[in-house]
Every structure is written in structure tokens, then in C-alpha cells.
Short mmCIF file of C-alpha atoms and ligand atoms in Angstrom, two decimals:
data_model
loop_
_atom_site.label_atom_id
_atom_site.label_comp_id
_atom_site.label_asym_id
_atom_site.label_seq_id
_atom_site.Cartn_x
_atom_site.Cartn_y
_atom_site.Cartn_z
CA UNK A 1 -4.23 19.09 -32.39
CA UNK A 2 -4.85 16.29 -29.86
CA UNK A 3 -7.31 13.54 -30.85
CA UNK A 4 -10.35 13.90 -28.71
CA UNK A 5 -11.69 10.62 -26.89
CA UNK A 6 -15.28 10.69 -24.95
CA UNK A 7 -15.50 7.67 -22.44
CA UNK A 8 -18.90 7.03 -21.14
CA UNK A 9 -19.51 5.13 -17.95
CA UNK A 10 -23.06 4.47 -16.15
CA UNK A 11 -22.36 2.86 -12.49
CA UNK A 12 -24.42 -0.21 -12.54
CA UNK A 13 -23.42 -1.19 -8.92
CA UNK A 14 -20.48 -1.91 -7.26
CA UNK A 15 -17.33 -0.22 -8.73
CA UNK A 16 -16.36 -2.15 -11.82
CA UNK A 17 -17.52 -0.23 -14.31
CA UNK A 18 -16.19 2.89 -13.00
CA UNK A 19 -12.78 1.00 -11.96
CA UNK A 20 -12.27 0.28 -15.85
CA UNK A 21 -13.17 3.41 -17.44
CA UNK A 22 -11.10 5.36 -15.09
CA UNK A 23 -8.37 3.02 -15.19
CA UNK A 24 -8.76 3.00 -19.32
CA UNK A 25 -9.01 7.20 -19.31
CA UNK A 26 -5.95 7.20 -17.17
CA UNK A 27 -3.87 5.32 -18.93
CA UNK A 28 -4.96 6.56 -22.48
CA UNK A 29 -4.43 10.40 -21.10
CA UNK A 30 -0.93 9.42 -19.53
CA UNK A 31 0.34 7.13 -22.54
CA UNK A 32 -1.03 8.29 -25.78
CA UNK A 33 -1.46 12.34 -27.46
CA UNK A 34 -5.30 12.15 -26.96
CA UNK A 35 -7.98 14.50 -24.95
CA UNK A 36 -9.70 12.25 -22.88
CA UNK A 37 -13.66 13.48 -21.37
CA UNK A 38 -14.76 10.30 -18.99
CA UNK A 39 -18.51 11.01 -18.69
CA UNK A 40 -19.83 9.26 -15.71
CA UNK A 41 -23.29 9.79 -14.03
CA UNK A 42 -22.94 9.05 -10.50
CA UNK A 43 -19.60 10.17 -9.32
CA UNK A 44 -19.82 8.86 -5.70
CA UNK A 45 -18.42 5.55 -6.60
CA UNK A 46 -15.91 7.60 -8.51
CA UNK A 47 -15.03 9.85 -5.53
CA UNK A 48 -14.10 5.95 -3.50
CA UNK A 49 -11.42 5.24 -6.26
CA UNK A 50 -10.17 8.56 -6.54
CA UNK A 51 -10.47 10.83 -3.60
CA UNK A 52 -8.67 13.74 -4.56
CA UNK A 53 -12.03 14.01 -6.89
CA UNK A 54 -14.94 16.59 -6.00
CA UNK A 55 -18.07 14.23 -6.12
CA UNK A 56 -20.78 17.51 -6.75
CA UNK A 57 -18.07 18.84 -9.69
CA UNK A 58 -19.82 19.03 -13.05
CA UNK A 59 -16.64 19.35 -14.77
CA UNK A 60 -12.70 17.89 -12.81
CA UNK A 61 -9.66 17.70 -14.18
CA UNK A 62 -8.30 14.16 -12.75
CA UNK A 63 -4.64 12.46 -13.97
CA UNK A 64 -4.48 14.47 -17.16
CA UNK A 65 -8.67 13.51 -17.38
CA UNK A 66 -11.52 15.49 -18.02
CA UNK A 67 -13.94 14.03 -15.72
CA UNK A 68 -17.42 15.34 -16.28
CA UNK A 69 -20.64 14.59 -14.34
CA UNK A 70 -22.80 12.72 -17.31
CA UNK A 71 -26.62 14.87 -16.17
CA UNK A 72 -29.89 13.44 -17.14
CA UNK A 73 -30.74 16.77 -18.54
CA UNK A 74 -28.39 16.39 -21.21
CA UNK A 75 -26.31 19.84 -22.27
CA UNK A 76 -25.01 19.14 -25.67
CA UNK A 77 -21.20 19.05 -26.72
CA UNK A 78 -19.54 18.69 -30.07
CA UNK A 79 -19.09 14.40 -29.67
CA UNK A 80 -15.35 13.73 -29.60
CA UNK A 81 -13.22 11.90 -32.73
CA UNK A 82 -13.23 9.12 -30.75
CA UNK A 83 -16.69 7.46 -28.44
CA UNK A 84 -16.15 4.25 -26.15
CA UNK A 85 -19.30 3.33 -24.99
CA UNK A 86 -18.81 1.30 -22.06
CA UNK A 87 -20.27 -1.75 -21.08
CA UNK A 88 -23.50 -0.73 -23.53
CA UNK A 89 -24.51 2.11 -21.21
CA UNK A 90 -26.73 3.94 -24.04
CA UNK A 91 -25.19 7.14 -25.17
CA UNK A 92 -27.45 10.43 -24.50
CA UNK A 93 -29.53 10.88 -27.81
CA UNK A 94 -28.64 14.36 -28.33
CA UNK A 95 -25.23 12.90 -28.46
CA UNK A 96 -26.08 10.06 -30.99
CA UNK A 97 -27.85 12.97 -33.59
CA UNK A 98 -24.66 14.98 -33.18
CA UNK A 99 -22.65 12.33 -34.39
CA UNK A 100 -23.09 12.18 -38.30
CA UNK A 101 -23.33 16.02 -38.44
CA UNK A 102 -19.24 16.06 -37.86
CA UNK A 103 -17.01 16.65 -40.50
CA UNK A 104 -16.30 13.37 -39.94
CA UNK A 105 -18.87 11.09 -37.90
CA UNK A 106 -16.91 9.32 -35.02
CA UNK A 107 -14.97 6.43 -34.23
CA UNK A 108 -17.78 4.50 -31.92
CA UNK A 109 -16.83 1.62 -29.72
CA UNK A 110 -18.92 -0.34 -27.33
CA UNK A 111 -16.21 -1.34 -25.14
CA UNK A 112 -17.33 -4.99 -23.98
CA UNK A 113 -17.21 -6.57 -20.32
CA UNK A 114 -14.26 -9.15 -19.95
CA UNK A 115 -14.92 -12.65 -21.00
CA UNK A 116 -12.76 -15.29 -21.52
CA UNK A 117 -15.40 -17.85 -23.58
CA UNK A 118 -14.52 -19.00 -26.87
CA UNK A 119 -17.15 -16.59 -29.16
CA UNK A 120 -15.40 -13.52 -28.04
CA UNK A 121 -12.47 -14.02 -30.43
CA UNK A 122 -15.22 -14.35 -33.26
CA UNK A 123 -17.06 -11.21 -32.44
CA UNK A 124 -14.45 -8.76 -31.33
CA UNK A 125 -14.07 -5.65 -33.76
CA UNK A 126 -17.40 -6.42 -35.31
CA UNK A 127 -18.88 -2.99 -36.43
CA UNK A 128 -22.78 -2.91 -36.04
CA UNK A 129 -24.65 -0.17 -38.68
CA UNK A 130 -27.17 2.25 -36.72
CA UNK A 131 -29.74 4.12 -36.61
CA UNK A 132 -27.87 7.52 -36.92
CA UNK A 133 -26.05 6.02 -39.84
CA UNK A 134 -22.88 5.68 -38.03
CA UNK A 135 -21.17 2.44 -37.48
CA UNK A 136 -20.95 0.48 -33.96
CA UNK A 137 -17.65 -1.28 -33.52
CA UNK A 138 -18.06 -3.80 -30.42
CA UNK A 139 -14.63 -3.65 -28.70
CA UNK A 140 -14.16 -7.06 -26.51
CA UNK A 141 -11.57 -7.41 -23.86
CA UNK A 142 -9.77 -10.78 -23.71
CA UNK A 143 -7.04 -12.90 -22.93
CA UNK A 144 -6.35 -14.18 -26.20
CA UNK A 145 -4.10 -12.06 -29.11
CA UNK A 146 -7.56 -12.42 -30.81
CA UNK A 147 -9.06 -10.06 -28.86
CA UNK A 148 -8.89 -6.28 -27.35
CA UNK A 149 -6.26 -7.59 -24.57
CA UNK A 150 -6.48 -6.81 -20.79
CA UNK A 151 -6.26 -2.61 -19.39
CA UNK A 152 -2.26 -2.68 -18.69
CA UNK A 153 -0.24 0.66 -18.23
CA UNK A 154 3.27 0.90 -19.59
CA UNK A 155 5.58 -0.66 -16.89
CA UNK A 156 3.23 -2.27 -14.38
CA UNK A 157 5.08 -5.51 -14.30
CA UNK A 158 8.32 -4.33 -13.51
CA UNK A 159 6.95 -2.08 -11.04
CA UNK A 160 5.25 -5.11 -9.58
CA UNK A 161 8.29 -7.48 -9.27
CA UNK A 162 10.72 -4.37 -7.80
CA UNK A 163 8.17 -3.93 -5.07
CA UNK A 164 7.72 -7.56 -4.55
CA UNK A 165 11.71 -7.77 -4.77
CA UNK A 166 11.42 -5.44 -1.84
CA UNK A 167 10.54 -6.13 1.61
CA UNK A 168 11.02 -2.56 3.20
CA UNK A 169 8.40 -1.41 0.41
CA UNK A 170 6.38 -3.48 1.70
CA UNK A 171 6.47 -3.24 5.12
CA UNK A 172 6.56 0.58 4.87
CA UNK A 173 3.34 0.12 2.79
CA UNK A 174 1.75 -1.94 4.91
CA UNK A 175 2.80 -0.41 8.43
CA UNK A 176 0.63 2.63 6.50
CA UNK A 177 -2.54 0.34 6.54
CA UNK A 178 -1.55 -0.12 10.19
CA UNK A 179 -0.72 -3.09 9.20
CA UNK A 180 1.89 -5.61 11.24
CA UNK A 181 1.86 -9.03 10.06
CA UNK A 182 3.81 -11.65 12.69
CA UNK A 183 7.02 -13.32 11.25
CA UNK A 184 6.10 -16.18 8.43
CA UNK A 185 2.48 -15.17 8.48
CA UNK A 186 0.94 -15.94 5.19
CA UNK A 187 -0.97 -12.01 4.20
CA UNK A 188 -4.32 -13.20 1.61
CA UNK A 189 -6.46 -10.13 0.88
CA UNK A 190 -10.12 -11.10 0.56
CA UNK A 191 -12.24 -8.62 -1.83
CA UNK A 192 -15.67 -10.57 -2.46
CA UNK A 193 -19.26 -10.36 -2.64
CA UNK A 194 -21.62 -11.90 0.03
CA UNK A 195 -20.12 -15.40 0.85
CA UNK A 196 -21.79 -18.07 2.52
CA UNK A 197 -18.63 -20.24 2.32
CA UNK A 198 -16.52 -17.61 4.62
CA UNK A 199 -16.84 -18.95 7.67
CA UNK A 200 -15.88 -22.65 6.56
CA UNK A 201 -12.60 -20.95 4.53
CA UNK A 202 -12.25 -18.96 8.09
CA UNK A 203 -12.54 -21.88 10.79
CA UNK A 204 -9.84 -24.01 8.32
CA UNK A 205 -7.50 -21.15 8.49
CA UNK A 206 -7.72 -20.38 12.37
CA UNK A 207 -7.08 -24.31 12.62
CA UNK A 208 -4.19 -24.26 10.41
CA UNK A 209 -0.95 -24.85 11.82
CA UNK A 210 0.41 -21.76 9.68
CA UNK A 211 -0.36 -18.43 10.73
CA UNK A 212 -2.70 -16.17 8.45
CA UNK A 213 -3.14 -12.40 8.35
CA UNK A 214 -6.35 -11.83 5.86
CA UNK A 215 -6.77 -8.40 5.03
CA UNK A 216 -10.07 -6.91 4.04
CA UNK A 217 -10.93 -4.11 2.59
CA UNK A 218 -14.25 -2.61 3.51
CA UNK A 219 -16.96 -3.77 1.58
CA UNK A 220 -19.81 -6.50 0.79
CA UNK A 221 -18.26 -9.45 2.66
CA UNK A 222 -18.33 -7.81 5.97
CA UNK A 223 -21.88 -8.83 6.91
CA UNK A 224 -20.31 -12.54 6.78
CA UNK A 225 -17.11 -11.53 8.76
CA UNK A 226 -18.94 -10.09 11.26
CA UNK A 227 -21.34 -13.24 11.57
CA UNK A 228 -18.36 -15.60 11.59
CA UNK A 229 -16.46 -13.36 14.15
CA UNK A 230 -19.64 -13.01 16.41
CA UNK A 231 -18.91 -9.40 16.95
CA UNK A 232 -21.70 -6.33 16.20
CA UNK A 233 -19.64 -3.74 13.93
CA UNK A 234 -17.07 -3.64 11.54
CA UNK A 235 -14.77 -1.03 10.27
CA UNK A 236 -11.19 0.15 8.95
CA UNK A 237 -8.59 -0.65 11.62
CA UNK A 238 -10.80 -3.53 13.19
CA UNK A 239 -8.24 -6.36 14.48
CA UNK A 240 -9.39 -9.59 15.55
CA UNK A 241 -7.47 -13.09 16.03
CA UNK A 242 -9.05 -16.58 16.44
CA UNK A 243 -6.59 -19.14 16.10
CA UNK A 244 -4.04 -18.95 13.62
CA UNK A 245 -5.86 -16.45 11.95
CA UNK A 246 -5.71 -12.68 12.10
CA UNK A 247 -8.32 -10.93 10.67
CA UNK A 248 -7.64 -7.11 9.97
CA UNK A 249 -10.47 -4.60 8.04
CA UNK A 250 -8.41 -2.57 5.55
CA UNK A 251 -10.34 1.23 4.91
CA UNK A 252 -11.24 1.19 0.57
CA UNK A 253 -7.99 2.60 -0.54
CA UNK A 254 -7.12 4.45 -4.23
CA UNK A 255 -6.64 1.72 -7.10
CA UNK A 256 -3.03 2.20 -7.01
CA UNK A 257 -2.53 1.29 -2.97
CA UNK A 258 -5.05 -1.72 -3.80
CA UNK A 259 -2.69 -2.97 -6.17
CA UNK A 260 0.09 -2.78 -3.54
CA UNK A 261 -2.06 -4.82 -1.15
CA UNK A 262 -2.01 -7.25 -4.07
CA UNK A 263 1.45 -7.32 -4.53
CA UNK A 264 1.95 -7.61 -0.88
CA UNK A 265 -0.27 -11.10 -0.04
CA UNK A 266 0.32 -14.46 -1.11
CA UNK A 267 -3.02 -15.57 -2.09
CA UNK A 268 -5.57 -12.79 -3.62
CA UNK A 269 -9.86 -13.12 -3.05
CA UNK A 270 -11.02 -10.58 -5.88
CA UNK A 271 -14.12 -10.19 -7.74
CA UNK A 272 -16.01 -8.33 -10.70
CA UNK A 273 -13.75 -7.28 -13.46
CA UNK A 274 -11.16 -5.17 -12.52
CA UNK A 275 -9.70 -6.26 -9.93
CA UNK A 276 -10.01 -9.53 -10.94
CA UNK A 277 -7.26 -8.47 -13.84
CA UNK A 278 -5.17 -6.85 -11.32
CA UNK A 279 -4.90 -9.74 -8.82
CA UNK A 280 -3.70 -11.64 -12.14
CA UNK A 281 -0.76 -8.50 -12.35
CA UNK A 282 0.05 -9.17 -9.11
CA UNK A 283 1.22 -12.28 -10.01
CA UNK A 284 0.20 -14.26 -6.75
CA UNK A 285 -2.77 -17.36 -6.71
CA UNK A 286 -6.18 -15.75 -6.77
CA UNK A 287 -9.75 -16.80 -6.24
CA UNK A 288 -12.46 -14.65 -8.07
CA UNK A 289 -15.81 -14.06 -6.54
CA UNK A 290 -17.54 -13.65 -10.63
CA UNK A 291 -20.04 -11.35 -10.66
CA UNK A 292 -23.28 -13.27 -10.70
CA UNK A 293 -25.64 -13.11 -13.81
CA UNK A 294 -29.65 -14.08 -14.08
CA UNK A 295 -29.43 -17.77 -15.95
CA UNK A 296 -26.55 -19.05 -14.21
CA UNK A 297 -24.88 -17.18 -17.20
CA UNK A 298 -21.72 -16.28 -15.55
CA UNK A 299 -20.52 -20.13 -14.34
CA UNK A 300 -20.04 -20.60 -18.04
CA UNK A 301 -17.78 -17.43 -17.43
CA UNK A 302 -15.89 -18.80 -14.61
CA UNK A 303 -15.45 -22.06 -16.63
CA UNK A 304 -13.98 -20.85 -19.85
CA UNK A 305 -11.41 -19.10 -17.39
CA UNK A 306 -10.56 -21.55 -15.43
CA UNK A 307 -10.44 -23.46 -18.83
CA UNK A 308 -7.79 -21.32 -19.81
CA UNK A 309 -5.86 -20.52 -16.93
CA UNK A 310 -5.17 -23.92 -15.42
CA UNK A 311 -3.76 -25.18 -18.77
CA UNK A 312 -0.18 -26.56 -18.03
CA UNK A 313 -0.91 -27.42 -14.44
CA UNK A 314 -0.79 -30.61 -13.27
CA UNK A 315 -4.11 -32.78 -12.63
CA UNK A 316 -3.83 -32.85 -8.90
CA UNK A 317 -3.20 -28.77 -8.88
CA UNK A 318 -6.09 -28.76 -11.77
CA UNK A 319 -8.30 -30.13 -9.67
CA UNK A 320 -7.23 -28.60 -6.31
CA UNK A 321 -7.90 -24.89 -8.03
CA UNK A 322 -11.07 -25.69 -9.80
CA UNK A 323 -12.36 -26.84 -6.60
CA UNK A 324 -11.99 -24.28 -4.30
CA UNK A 325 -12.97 -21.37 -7.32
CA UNK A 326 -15.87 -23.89 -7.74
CA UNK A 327 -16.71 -24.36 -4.27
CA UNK A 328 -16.53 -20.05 -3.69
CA UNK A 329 -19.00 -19.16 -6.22
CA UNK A 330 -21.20 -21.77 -4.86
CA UNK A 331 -20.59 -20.67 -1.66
CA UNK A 332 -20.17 -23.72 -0.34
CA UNK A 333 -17.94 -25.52 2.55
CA UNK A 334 -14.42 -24.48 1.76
CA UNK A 335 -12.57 -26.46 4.03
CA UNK A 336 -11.51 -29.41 2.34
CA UNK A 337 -11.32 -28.03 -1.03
CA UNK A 338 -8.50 -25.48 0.54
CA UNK A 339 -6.49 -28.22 2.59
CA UNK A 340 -6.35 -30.08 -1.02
CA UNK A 341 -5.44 -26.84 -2.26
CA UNK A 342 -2.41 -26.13 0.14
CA UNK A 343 -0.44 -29.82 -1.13
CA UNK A 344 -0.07 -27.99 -4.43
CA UNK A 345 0.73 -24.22 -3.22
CA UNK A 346 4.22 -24.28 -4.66
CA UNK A 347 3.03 -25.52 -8.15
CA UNK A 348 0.16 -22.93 -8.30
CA UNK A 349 2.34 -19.90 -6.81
CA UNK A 350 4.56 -20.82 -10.31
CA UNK A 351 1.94 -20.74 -12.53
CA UNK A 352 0.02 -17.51 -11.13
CA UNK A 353 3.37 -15.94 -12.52
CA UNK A 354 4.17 -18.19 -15.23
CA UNK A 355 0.53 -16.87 -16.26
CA UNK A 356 1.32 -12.96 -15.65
CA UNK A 357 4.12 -12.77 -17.85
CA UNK A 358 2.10 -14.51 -20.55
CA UNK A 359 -0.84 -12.01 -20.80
CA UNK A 360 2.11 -9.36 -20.28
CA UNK A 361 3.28 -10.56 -23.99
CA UNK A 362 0.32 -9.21 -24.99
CA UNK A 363 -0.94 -5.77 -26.43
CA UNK A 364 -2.67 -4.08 -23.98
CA UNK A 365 -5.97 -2.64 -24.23
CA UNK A 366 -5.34 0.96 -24.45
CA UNK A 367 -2.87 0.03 -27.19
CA UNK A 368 -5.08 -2.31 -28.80
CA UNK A 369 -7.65 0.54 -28.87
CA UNK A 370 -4.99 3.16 -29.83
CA UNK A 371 -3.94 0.69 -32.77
CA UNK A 372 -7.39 0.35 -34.01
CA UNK A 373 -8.01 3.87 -34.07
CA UNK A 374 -4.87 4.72 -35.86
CA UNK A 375 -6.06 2.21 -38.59
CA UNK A 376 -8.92 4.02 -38.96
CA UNK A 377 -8.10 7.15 -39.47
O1 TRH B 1 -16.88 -3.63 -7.58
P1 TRH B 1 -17.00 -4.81 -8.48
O2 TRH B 1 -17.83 -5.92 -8.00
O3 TRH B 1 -17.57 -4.32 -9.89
C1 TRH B 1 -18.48 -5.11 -10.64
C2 TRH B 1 -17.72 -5.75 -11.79
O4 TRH B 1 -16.99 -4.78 -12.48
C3 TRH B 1 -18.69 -6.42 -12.75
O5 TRH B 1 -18.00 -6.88 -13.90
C4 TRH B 1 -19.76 -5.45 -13.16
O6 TRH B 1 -20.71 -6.12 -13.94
C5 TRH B 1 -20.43 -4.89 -11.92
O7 TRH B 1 -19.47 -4.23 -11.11
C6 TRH B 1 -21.50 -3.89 -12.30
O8 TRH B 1 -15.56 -5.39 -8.78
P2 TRH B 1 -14.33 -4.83 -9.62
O9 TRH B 1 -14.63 -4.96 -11.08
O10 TRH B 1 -13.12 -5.48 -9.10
O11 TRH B 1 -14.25 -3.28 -9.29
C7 TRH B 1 -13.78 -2.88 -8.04
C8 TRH B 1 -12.90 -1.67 -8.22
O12 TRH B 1 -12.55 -1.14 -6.95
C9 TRH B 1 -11.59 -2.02 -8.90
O13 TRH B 1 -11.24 -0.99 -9.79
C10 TRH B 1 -10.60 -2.07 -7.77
C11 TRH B 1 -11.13 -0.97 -6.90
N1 TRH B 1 -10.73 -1.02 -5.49
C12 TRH B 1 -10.03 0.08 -5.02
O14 TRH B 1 -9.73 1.03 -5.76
N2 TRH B 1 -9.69 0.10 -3.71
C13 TRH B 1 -10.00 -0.91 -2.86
O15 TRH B 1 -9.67 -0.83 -1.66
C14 TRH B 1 -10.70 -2.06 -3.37
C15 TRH B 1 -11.03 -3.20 -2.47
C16 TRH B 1 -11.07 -2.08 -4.71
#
């Protein structure tokens, strides 16, 4: 008999939360003997990430997934052996009484957003007594062996550095975005919130002496494209070139293509959570857009990463990275910040790999999970 997992995910905005749990129910379905149920309440979002999914289905099977539409009028279910709450998203109530009157009450995880400041090591796999008499166990995500680990499926790496080994791949990949880069053009995929420092990062590369395709997928940032293009409407397909700089709107494609249009560019604009990770798989330079918190809460965030990734570089590169991340989520002028930025592309292109193959070492999260559950039992 399989051990049953419930994953529930409310979509806050935007796709992260969504993009984990799916990713996390995927890969738990696909690597481990468990029956995975990911209970999600708005399944639009859901749909974007995974169109083969019916977006008015109360009940899908998905990747080996039970996906089930999560109703405010609550029907009650037997809870599963294992509960990941995600992201604190408040488990139905009916759900919480059902839990102690199991055989045995459930494994019950709040999975944690991704963090990479200091206290996370100290309060990962704390368990938390409730109301219903059954313990909490808060579950944090991490880039330190002191913590859950980052979502990783079984073989991603190598997968990653054969297609990146592989230029027909690519090109047959990308000639099915409709894409065509020109010779020696540098591809940089740009996945961000609202931006006021676009169109400075935009006029430096259409004034660059090297060529630049920038791919972007439909989403938040186009309002600022548009504005910097001087052009009314935006969509998937939309070519325009100013300078040295083609800009081409990508359609949103399924997780797994967006990780090909990763692989694929030489410099990576992400933002949230999860792709944020996967721009790090990709092994190429990034720049994440961090989610922005009330109280300035998440430049302490972007700090403690940087913190950690730009250990080993050296002080020019240091600086030349913090800037421009800096200067992004301020949203201010980018131009300088990315010319400084472009004396130390060789060093940082290293490292973005050098870094990969380090958080590869790791457990995963899905194993880390796995493993804690096992211990459990
Ligand atoms: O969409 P996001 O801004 O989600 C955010 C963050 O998760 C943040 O931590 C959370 O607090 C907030 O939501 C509520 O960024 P993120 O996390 O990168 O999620 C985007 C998902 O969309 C990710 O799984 C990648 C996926 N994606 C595709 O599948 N196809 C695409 O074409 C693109 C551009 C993204």
C-alpha cells in the first residue's frame, strides 16, 4: 500500500506557489512509491503551467498526480499519511479535526518559502504542538545541508549540460518559439515584475557593440517593454529591433520548455521562487527580480543570497554582480552597473556553474522530505 501525501496550495498571486507545489507533487509522484492529492483552489494559474490540465475539473489526474480543485465548501476526505501545508495556506478545518481521529494522526509539514538568511538553518524541522493535538513540523527550503535543500528531480543536471552540449537541441527548440537568433548574438531571457530600470538596461544593450536577442515571456514586465519600445500592444511572436538589440515576446510556455529557454540564454532575468531556483539549474548568470515584501523585508532576502552566492568571486566581479541585482530591485538606472558588469562576464559565467554543481551535491527537497518521513514512521 502506497503512502498517501496531500499537498495543499492557495495561489497568492503570480505563479510561485503553484510552480512549487506542482513541481514538488511531480517529482514526489514520479520518484518515490507515494499517492500524491495536490489540492489547489484556483486552478487557472495551474491550467498556465500545465495545459494539458482541465481548469473547471474537480478531480485530474496530472503526471502520476491527483490534482483536485481545493472548494470553499469543503467535502471531507480521510487526510492523507502525509500533509505539506504550503507556504502556511491554512488547511480546511474539517480537515484539521479529521486529523487525530486516524489510526495514526499525520505527518504535518508547513513547507516554508525559500530563504537563504542565516535563522533558517536554526528553525528548519522545528515541530510546533496544535490545537488539534497534532504536531506542526515547519519544513524550510535552503541552500545550506542544514536545511530542506532546493526542489531538484533525479537527473536534471545532466539533462541540462547534454542540451547545453547541444546546439541542434537548441536551435530546434528555439526555431519552435519562432525563435532565430543572428550568429554570435548573446540570447538573455527576462522574466520580472514591473521594472522601472528596463528601459536604462534596454537603451545600454541596443548601444552595445554586441548583438542581443532578449526573450520574454509574456507577463508583468510588458507594460515597461511596451513603454520603452513606444509601441501600443504586446503579445507572443512580437519582434522588434532597436539597435543591437532584438527584442522577441515568448507565449508562457509549460515549466519544462521554460527551463529549456534557460538553458538556451546566456544571462537569465527571473523572479519569485521558482524560477529563481531553476535559472540557478541552468547554470548561466542570473538576475532575480525578489518578490517584494511590506517592511522592506525581502532586501534582507536578496542580501543573505547574494551573501552566499558571490562567495569565491573576486572583489571587482563581487561588486559588479551586487550592483546590478542591487540596482534591479531598486529599479534604478542599469546602465553603468551592467557595462561594469560585462568586464567580469567570463569570471561570473564560471561561477554561475561552479555554483550549480555545488547545490547539486546536495539532497534535494523531495528527498529531504522523503528522508524525514521515512524517519518518522
Ligand atoms: O510567478 P512568481 O512571481 O511567483 C511568486 C513567487 O513564487 C513568490 O515567492 C511568491 O511569494 C508569490 O509568487 C506569491 O515567480 P516564480 O516563483 O518564478 O513562479 C513562476 C512559475 O512560472 C515558475 O514555476 C516558472 C513558471 N513559468 C512557466 O512555467 N512558464 C513560463 O513561460 C514562465 C515565464 C514561467
Amino acid at each position: 500500500m502506497k503512502a498517501t501525501w496531500d499537498i495543499f496550495c492557495t495561489v497568492v498571486d503570480n505563479y510561485g506557489d503553484i510552480g512549487v507545489t506542482w513541481r514538488l507533487a511531480r517529482q514526489l509522484a514520479a520518484e518515490y512509491p507515494f499517492s500524491v492529492r495536490l489540492w489547489v483552489d484556483d486552478l487557472q494559474p495551474f491550467a498556465r503551467l500545465c495545459p494539458a490540465a482541465d481548469p473547471q475539473a474537480e478531480q485530474q489526474w496530472q503526471d502520476g498526480v491527483s490534482v483536485c480543485h481545493w472548494r470553499k465548501d469543503w467535502q471531507t476526505v480521510e487526510p492523507a499519511d502525509v500533509v505539506i501545508e504550503a507556504f502556511a495556506c491554512r488547511l480546511p478545518a474539517a480537515y484539521i479535526e479529521a486529523m487525530p481521529k486516524r489510526t495514526r494522526a499525520p505527518l504535518w509539514l508547513n513547507l516554508e518559502y525559500l530563504s537563504a538568511e542565516d535563522w533558517v538553518s536554526g528553525c528548519h524541522a522545528l515541530p510546533s504542538p496544535q490545537p488539534n493535538g497534532v504536531r506542526k513540523i515547519f519544513f524550510f527550503p535552503g541552500f545550506r545541508p542544514t536545511t530542506g535543500g532546493l526542489l531538484r528531480e533525479a537527473g536534471l543536471i545532466d539533462q541540462r549540460q547534454a542540451f547545453q552540449q547541444d546546439i541542434a537541441a537548441q536551435h530546434q527548440f528555439l526555431q519552435g518559439l519562432g525563435v532565430v537568433a543572428a550568429e554570435g548574438a548573446r540570447l538573455i531571457s527576462l522574466f520580472a515584475y514591473e521594472n522601472a530600470g528596463l528601459a536604462s538596461w534596454l537603451d545600454t544593450l541596443a548601444a552595445d557593440s554586441q548583438h542581443t536577442h532578449l526573450l520574454v515571456p509574456e507577463g508583468r514586465i510588458l507594460g515597461d517593454l511596451q513603454r520603452w519600445l513606444g509601441v501600443d500592444a504586446l503579445q507572443a511572436g512580437t519582434l522588434h529591433v532597436r539597435g543591437a538589440l532584438t527584442v522577441q515576446v515568448l507565449p508562457f510556455v509549460r515549466q519544462e520548455q521554460y527551463d529549456r529557454l534557460l538553458w538556451c540564454c546566456d544571462f537569465n532575468a527571473v523572479r519569485g521562487e521558482d524560477s529563481f531556483v531553476r535559472a540557478q539549474w541552468a547554470g548561466r548568470p542570473l538576475l532575480w527580480h525578489i518578490y517584494e515584501q511590506d517592511d522592506d523585508a525581502h532586501w534582507i532576502k536578496l542580501d543573505a543570497f547574494l551573501d552566499l552566492y558571490l562567495k569565491g568571486l573576486s572583489p571587482a566581479a563581487e561588486q559588479a554582480m551586487r550592483d546590478v541585482w542591487r540596482g534591479w530591485n531598486a529599479g534604478q538606472d542599469m546602465g553603468q552597473c551592467w557595462l561594469a558588469l560585462q568586464k567580469q562576464w567570463l569570471e561570473v559565467s564560471q561561477h554561475a556553474e561552479r555554483w550549480c554543481l555545488e547545490q547539486a551535491s546536495q539532497p534535494d527537497l523531495a528527498a529531504a522530505l522523503a528522508l524525514f518521513y521515512r524517519n518518522w514512521l
